[in-house]
mmCIF file of C-alpha atoms in Angstrom:
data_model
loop_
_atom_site.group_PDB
_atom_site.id
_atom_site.type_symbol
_atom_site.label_atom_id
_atom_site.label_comp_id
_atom_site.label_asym_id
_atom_site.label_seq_id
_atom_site.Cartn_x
_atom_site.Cartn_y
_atom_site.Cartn_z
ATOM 1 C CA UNK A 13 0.000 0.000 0.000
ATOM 2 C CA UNK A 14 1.565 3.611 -1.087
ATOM 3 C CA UNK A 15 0.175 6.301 1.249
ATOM 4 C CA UNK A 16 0.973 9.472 -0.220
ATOM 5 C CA UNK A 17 0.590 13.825 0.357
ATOM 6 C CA UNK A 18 1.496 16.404 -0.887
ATOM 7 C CA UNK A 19 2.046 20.102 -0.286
ATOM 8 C CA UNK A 20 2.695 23.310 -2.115
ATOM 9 C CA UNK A 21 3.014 26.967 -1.345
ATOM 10 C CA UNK A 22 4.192 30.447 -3.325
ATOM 11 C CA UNK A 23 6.871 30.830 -0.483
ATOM 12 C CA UNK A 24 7.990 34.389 0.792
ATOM 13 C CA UNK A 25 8.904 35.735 -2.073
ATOM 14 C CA UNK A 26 7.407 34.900 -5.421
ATOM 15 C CA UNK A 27 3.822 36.520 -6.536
ATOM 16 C CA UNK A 28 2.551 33.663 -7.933
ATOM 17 C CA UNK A 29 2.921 29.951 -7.441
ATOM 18 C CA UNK A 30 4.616 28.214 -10.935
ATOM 19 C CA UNK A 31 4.914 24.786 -9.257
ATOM 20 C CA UNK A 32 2.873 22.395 -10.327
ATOM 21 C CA UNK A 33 1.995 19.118 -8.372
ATOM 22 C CA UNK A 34 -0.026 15.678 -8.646
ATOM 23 C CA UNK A 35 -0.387 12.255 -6.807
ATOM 24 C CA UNK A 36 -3.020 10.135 -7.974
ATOM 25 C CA UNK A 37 -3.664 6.683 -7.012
ATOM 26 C CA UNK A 38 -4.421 5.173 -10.541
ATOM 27 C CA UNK A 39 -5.875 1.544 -10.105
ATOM 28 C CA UNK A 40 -4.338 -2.189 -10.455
ATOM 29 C CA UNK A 41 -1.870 -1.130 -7.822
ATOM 30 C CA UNK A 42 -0.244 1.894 -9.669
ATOM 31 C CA UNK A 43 0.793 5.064 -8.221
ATOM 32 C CA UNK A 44 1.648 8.100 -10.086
ATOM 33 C CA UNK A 45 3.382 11.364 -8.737
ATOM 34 C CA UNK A 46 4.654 14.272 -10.764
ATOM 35 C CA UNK A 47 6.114 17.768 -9.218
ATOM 36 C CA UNK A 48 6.923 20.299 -11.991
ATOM 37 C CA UNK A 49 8.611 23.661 -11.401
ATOM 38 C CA UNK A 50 7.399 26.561 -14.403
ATOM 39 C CA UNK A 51 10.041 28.771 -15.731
ATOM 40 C CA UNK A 52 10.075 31.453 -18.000
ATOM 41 C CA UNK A 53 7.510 34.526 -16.673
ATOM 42 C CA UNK A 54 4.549 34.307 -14.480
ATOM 43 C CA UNK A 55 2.250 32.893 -16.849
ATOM 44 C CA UNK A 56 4.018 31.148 -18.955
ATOM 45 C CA UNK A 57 6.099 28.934 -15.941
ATOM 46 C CA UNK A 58 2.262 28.563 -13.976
ATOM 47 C CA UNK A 59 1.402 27.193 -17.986
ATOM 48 C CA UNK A 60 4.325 24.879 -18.300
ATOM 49 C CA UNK A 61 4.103 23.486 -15.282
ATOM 50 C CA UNK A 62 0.396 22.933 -15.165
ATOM 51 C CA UNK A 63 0.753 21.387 -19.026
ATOM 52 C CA UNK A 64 3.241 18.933 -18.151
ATOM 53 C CA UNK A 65 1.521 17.545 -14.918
ATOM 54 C CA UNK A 66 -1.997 17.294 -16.792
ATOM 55 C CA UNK A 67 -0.526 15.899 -20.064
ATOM 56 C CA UNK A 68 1.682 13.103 -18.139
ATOM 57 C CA UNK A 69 -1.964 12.791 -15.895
ATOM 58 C CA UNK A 70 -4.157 12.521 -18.704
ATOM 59 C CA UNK A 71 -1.830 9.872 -20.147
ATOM 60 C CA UNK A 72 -2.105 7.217 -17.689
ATOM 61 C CA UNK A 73 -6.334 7.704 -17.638
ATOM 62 C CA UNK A 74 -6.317 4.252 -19.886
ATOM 63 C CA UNK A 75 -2.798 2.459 -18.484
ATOM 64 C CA UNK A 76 -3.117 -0.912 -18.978
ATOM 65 C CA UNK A 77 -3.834 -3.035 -16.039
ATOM 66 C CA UNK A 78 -0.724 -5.629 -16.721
ATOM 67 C CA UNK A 79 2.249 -3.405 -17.316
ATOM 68 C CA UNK A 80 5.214 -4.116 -15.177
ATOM 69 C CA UNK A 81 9.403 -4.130 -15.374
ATOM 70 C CA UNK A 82 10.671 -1.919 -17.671
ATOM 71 C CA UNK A 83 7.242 -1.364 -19.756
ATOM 72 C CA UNK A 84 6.146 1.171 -16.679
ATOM 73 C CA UNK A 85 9.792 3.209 -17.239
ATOM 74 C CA UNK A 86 8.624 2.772 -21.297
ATOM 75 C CA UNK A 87 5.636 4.437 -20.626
ATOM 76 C CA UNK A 88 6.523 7.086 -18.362
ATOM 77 C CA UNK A 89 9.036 8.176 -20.876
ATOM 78 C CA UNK A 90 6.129 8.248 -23.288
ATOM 79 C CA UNK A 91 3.975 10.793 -21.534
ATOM 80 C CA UNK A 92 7.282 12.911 -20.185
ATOM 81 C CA UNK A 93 7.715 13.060 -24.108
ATOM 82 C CA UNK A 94 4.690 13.598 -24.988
ATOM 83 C CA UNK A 95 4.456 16.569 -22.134
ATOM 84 C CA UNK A 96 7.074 18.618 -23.782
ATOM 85 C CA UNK A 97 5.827 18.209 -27.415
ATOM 86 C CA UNK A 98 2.339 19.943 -25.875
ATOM 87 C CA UNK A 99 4.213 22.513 -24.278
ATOM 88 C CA UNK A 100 7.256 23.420 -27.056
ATOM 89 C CA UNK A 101 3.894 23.488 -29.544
ATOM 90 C CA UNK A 102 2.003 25.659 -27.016
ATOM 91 C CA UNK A 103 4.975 28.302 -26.276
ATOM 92 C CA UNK A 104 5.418 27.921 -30.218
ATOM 93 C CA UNK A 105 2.218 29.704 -31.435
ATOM 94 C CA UNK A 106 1.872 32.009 -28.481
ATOM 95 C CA UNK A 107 4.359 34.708 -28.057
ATOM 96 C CA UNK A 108 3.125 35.589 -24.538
ATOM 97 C CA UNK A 109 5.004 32.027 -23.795
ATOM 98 C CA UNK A 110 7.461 31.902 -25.691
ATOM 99 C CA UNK A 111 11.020 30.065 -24.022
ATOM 100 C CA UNK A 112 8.625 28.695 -21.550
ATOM 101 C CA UNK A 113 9.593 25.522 -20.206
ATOM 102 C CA UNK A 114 9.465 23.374 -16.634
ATOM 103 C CA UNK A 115 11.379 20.879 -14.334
ATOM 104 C CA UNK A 116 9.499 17.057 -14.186
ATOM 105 C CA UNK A 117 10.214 14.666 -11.520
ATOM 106 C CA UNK A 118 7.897 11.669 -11.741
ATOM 107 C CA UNK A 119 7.053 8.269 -10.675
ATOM 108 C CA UNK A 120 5.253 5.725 -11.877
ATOM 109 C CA UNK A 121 4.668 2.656 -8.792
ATOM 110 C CA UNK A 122 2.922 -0.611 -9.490
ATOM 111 C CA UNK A 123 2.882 -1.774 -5.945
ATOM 112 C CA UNK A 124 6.505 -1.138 -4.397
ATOM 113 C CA UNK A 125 8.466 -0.779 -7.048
ATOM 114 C CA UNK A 126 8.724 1.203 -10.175
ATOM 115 C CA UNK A 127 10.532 4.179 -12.251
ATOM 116 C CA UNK A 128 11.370 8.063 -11.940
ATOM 117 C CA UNK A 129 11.933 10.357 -14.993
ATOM 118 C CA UNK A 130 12.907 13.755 -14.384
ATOM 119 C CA UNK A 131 14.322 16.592 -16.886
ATOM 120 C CA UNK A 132 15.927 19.905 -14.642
ATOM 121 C CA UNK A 133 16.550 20.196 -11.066
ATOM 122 C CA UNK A 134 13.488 19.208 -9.060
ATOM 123 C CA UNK A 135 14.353 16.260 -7.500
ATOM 124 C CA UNK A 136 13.968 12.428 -6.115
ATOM 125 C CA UNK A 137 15.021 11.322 -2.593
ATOM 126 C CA UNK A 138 14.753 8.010 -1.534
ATOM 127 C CA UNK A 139 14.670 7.644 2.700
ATOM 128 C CA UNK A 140 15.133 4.790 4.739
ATOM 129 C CA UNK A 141 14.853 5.317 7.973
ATOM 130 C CA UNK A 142 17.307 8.240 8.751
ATOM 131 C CA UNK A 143 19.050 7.464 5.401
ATOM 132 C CA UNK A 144 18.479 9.644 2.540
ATOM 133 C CA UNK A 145 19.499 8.996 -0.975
ATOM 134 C CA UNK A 146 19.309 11.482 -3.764
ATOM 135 C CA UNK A 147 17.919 9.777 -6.903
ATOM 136 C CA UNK A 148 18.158 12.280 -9.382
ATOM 137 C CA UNK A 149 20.731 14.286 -11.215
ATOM 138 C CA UNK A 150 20.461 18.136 -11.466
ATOM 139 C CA UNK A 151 20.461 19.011 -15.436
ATOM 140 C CA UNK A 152 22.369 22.488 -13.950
ATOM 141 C CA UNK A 153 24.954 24.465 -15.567
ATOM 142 C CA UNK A 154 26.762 24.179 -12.074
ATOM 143 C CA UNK A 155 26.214 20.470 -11.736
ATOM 144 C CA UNK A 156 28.166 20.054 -14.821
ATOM 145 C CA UNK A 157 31.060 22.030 -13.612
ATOM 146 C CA UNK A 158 31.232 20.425 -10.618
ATOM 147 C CA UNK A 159 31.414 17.218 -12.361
ATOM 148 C CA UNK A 160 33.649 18.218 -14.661
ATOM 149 C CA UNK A 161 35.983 19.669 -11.409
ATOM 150 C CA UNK A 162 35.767 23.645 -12.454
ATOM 151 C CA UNK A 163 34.031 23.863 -9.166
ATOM 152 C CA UNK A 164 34.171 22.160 -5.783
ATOM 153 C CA UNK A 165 31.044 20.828 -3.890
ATOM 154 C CA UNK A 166 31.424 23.025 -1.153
ATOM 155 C CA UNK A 167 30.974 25.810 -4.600
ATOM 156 C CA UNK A 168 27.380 24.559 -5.844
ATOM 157 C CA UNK A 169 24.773 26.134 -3.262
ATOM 158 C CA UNK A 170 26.555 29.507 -3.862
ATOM 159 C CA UNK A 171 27.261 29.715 -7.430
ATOM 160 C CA UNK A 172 25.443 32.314 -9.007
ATOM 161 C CA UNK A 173 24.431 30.943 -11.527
ATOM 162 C CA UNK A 174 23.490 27.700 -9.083
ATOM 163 C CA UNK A 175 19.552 28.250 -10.948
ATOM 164 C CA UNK A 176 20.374 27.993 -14.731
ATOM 165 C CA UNK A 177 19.318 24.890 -15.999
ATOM 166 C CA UNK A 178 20.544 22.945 -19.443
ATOM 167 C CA UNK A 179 17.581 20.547 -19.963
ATOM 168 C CA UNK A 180 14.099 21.605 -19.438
ATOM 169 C CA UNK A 181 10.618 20.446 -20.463
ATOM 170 C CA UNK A 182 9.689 22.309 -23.366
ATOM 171 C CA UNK A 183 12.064 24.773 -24.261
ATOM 172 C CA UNK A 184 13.316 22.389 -27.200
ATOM 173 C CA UNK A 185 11.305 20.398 -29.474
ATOM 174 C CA UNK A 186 13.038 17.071 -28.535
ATOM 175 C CA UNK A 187 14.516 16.418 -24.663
ATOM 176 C CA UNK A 188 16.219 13.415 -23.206
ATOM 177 C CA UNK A 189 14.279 12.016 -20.474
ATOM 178 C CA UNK A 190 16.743 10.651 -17.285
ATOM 179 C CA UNK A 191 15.251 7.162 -16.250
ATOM 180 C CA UNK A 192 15.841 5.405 -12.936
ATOM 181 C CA UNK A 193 14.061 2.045 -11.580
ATOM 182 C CA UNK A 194 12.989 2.749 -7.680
ATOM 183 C CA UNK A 195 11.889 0.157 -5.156
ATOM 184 C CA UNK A 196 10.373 0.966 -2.214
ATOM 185 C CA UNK A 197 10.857 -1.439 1.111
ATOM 186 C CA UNK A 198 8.537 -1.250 3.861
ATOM 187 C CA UNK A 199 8.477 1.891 5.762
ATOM 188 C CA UNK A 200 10.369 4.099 3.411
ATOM 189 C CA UNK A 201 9.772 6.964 1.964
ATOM 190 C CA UNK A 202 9.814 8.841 -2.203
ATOM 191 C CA UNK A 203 10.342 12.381 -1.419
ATOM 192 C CA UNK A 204 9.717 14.050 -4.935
ATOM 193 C CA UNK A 205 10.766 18.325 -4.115
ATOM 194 C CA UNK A 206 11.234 21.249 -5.835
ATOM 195 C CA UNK A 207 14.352 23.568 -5.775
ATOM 196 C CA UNK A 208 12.101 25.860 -3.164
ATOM 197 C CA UNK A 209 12.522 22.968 -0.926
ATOM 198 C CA UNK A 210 15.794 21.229 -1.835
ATOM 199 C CA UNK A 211 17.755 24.417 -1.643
ATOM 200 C CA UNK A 212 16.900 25.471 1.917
ATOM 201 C CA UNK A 213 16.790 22.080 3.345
ATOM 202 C CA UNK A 214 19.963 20.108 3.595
ATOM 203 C CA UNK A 215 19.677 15.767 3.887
ATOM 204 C CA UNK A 216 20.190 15.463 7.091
ATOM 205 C CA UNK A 217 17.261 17.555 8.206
ATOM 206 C CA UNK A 218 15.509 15.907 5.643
ATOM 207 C CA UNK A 219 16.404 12.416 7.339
ATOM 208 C CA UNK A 220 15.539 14.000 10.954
ATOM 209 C CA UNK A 221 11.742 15.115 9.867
ATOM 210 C CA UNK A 222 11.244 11.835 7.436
ATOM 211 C CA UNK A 223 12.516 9.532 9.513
ATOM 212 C CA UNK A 224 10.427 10.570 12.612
ATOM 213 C CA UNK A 225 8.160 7.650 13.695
ATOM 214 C CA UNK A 226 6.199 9.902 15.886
ATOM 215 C CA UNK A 227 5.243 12.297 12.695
ATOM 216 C CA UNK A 228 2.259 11.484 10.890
ATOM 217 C CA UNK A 229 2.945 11.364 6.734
ATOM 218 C CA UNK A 230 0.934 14.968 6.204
ATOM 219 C CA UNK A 231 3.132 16.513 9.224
ATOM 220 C CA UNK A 232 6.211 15.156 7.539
ATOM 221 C CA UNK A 233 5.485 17.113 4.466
ATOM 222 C CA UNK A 234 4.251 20.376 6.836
ATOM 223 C CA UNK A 235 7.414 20.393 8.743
ATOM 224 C CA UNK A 236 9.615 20.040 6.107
ATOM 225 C CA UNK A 237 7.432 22.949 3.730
ATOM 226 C CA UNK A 238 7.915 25.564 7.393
ATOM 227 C CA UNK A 239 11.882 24.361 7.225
ATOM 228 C CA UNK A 240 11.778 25.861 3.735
ATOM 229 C CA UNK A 241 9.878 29.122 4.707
ATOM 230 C CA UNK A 242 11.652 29.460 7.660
ATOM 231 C CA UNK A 243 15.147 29.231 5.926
ATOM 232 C CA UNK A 244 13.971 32.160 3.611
ATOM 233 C CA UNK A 245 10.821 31.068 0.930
ATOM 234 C CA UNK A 246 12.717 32.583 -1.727
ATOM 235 C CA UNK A 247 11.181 30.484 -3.981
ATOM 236 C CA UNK A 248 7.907 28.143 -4.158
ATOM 237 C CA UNK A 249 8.396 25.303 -2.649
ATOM 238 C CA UNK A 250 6.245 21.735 -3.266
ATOM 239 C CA UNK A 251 6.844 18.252 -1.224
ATOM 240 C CA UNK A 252 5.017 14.850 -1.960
ATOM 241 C CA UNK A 253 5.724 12.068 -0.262
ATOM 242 C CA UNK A 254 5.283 8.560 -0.763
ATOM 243 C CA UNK A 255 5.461 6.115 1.527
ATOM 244 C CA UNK A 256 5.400 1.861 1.622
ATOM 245 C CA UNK A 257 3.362 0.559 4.292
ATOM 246 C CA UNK A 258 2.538 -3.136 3.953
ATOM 247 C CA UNK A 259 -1.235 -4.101 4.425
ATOM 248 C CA UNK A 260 -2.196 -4.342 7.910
ATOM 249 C CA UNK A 261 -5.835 -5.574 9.206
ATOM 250 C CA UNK A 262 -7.402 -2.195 10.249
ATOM 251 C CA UNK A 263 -5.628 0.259 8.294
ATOM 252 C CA UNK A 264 -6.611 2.870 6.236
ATOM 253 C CA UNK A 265 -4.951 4.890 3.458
ATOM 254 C CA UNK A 266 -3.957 8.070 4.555
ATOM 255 C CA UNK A 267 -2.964 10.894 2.034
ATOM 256 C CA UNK A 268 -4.075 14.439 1.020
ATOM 257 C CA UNK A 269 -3.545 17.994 -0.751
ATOM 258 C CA UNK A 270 -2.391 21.455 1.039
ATOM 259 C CA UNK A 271 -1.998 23.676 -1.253
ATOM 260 C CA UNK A 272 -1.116 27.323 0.768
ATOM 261 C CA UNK A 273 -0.588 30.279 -0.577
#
């Protein structure tokens, strides 16, 4: 059983919120997640994220009840893809969006296991107990340099130009879409963030407020969305987390939507 929330708010800062943000539990044991981060202007960032989370959404209406293995990364890829040709067509023929674009971090579950996708910097953690694992690679100008050794670790959270990204959804009319195969034991967590949350919050505080058995799964997600504002807000922050708990006589699936601005 995957009990999931998720939370979103404009932070301190911003005007308007351009994250984007969907959990849905989909039937036949499938779970789908999907936090998107807009760029490119008010509207057009609010439009490119909210096109890439209802494309990808819309997608999986009909998924087949049998898919498993690699066919769910397959088809995940599939929708990411088809995500960006909606929104490089929609920024194409409207010059009020034009060089819009968005961050994707998705999942796609069948029971405990499945596959993340992600194009930009929002991320995937995976947490075990007080153990946190970053799943994703930042598509940042910064990341690169760091990995090529022009910059040292300690270099990255300061660099200014930390935010500039070099892949996107739907700033180009074809994008590579990052794949990795997840599995979730029992009790652990899928942390899917936005920069607004991953820049304020380091792992180990991440671990601290996760890992808490005494926290509820929608107080996890609170506590770690006040972290964020109380480290600054500059920048909207969204948290969904799912979590693995095997079936147990007398539970009930717990999840929800807080979406403050």
């Amino acid at each position: 059983m995957i009990n999931t929330v998720h939370v979103s708010h404009v932070g301190r800062v911003r005007q308007i919120n351009e994250d984007s943000v969907l959990v849905l539990q989909l039937g036949h044991g499938y779970t789908l997640g999907i936090v998107a981060d807009g760029m490119g202007g008010h509207l057009a960032g609010d439009t490119a994220s909210r096109l890439a989370v209802q494309t990808v959404a819309e997608d999986f209406k009909k998924l087949a009840a049998d898919l498993d293995g690699e066919a769910l990364g397959t088809v995940l890829t599939q929708a990411i893809l088809h995500a960006n040709e909606v929104i490089y067509r929609e920024a194409s023929g409207n010059e009020r969006l034009h060089n819009m674009g968005t961050t994707i971090v998705a999942v796609l579950l069948r029971e405990h296991r499945g596959y993340i996708g992600h194009i930009g910097d929002s991320r995937a953690y995976k947490v075990s107990g007080n153990q946190v694992s970053l799943l994703t690679e930042d598509h940042t100008l910064v990341n690169e340099l760091f990995k090529n050794g022009q910059i040292t670790e300690e270099e990255l959270a300061s660099h200014p130009r930390k935010n500039v990204l070099i892949r996107a959804l739907g700033t180009d009319s074809e994008v590579e879409v990052e794949l990795r195969s997840v599995e979730l034991g029992a009790g652990d967590v899928l942390l899917l963030c936005s920069d607004g949350l991953s820049n304020l919050v380091n792992r180990e505080r991440m671990a601290q407020v996760i890992g808490s058995a005494e926290l509820p799964l929608e107080d996890k997600a609170d506590r770690l969305l006040q972290l964020a504002l109380l480290a600054g807000g500059d920048d909207n922050i969204t948290v969904a987390l799912l979590q693995h708990q095997e079936e147990a006589a007398g539970n009930e699936q717990r999840g929800g939507i807080h979406d403050r601005t």
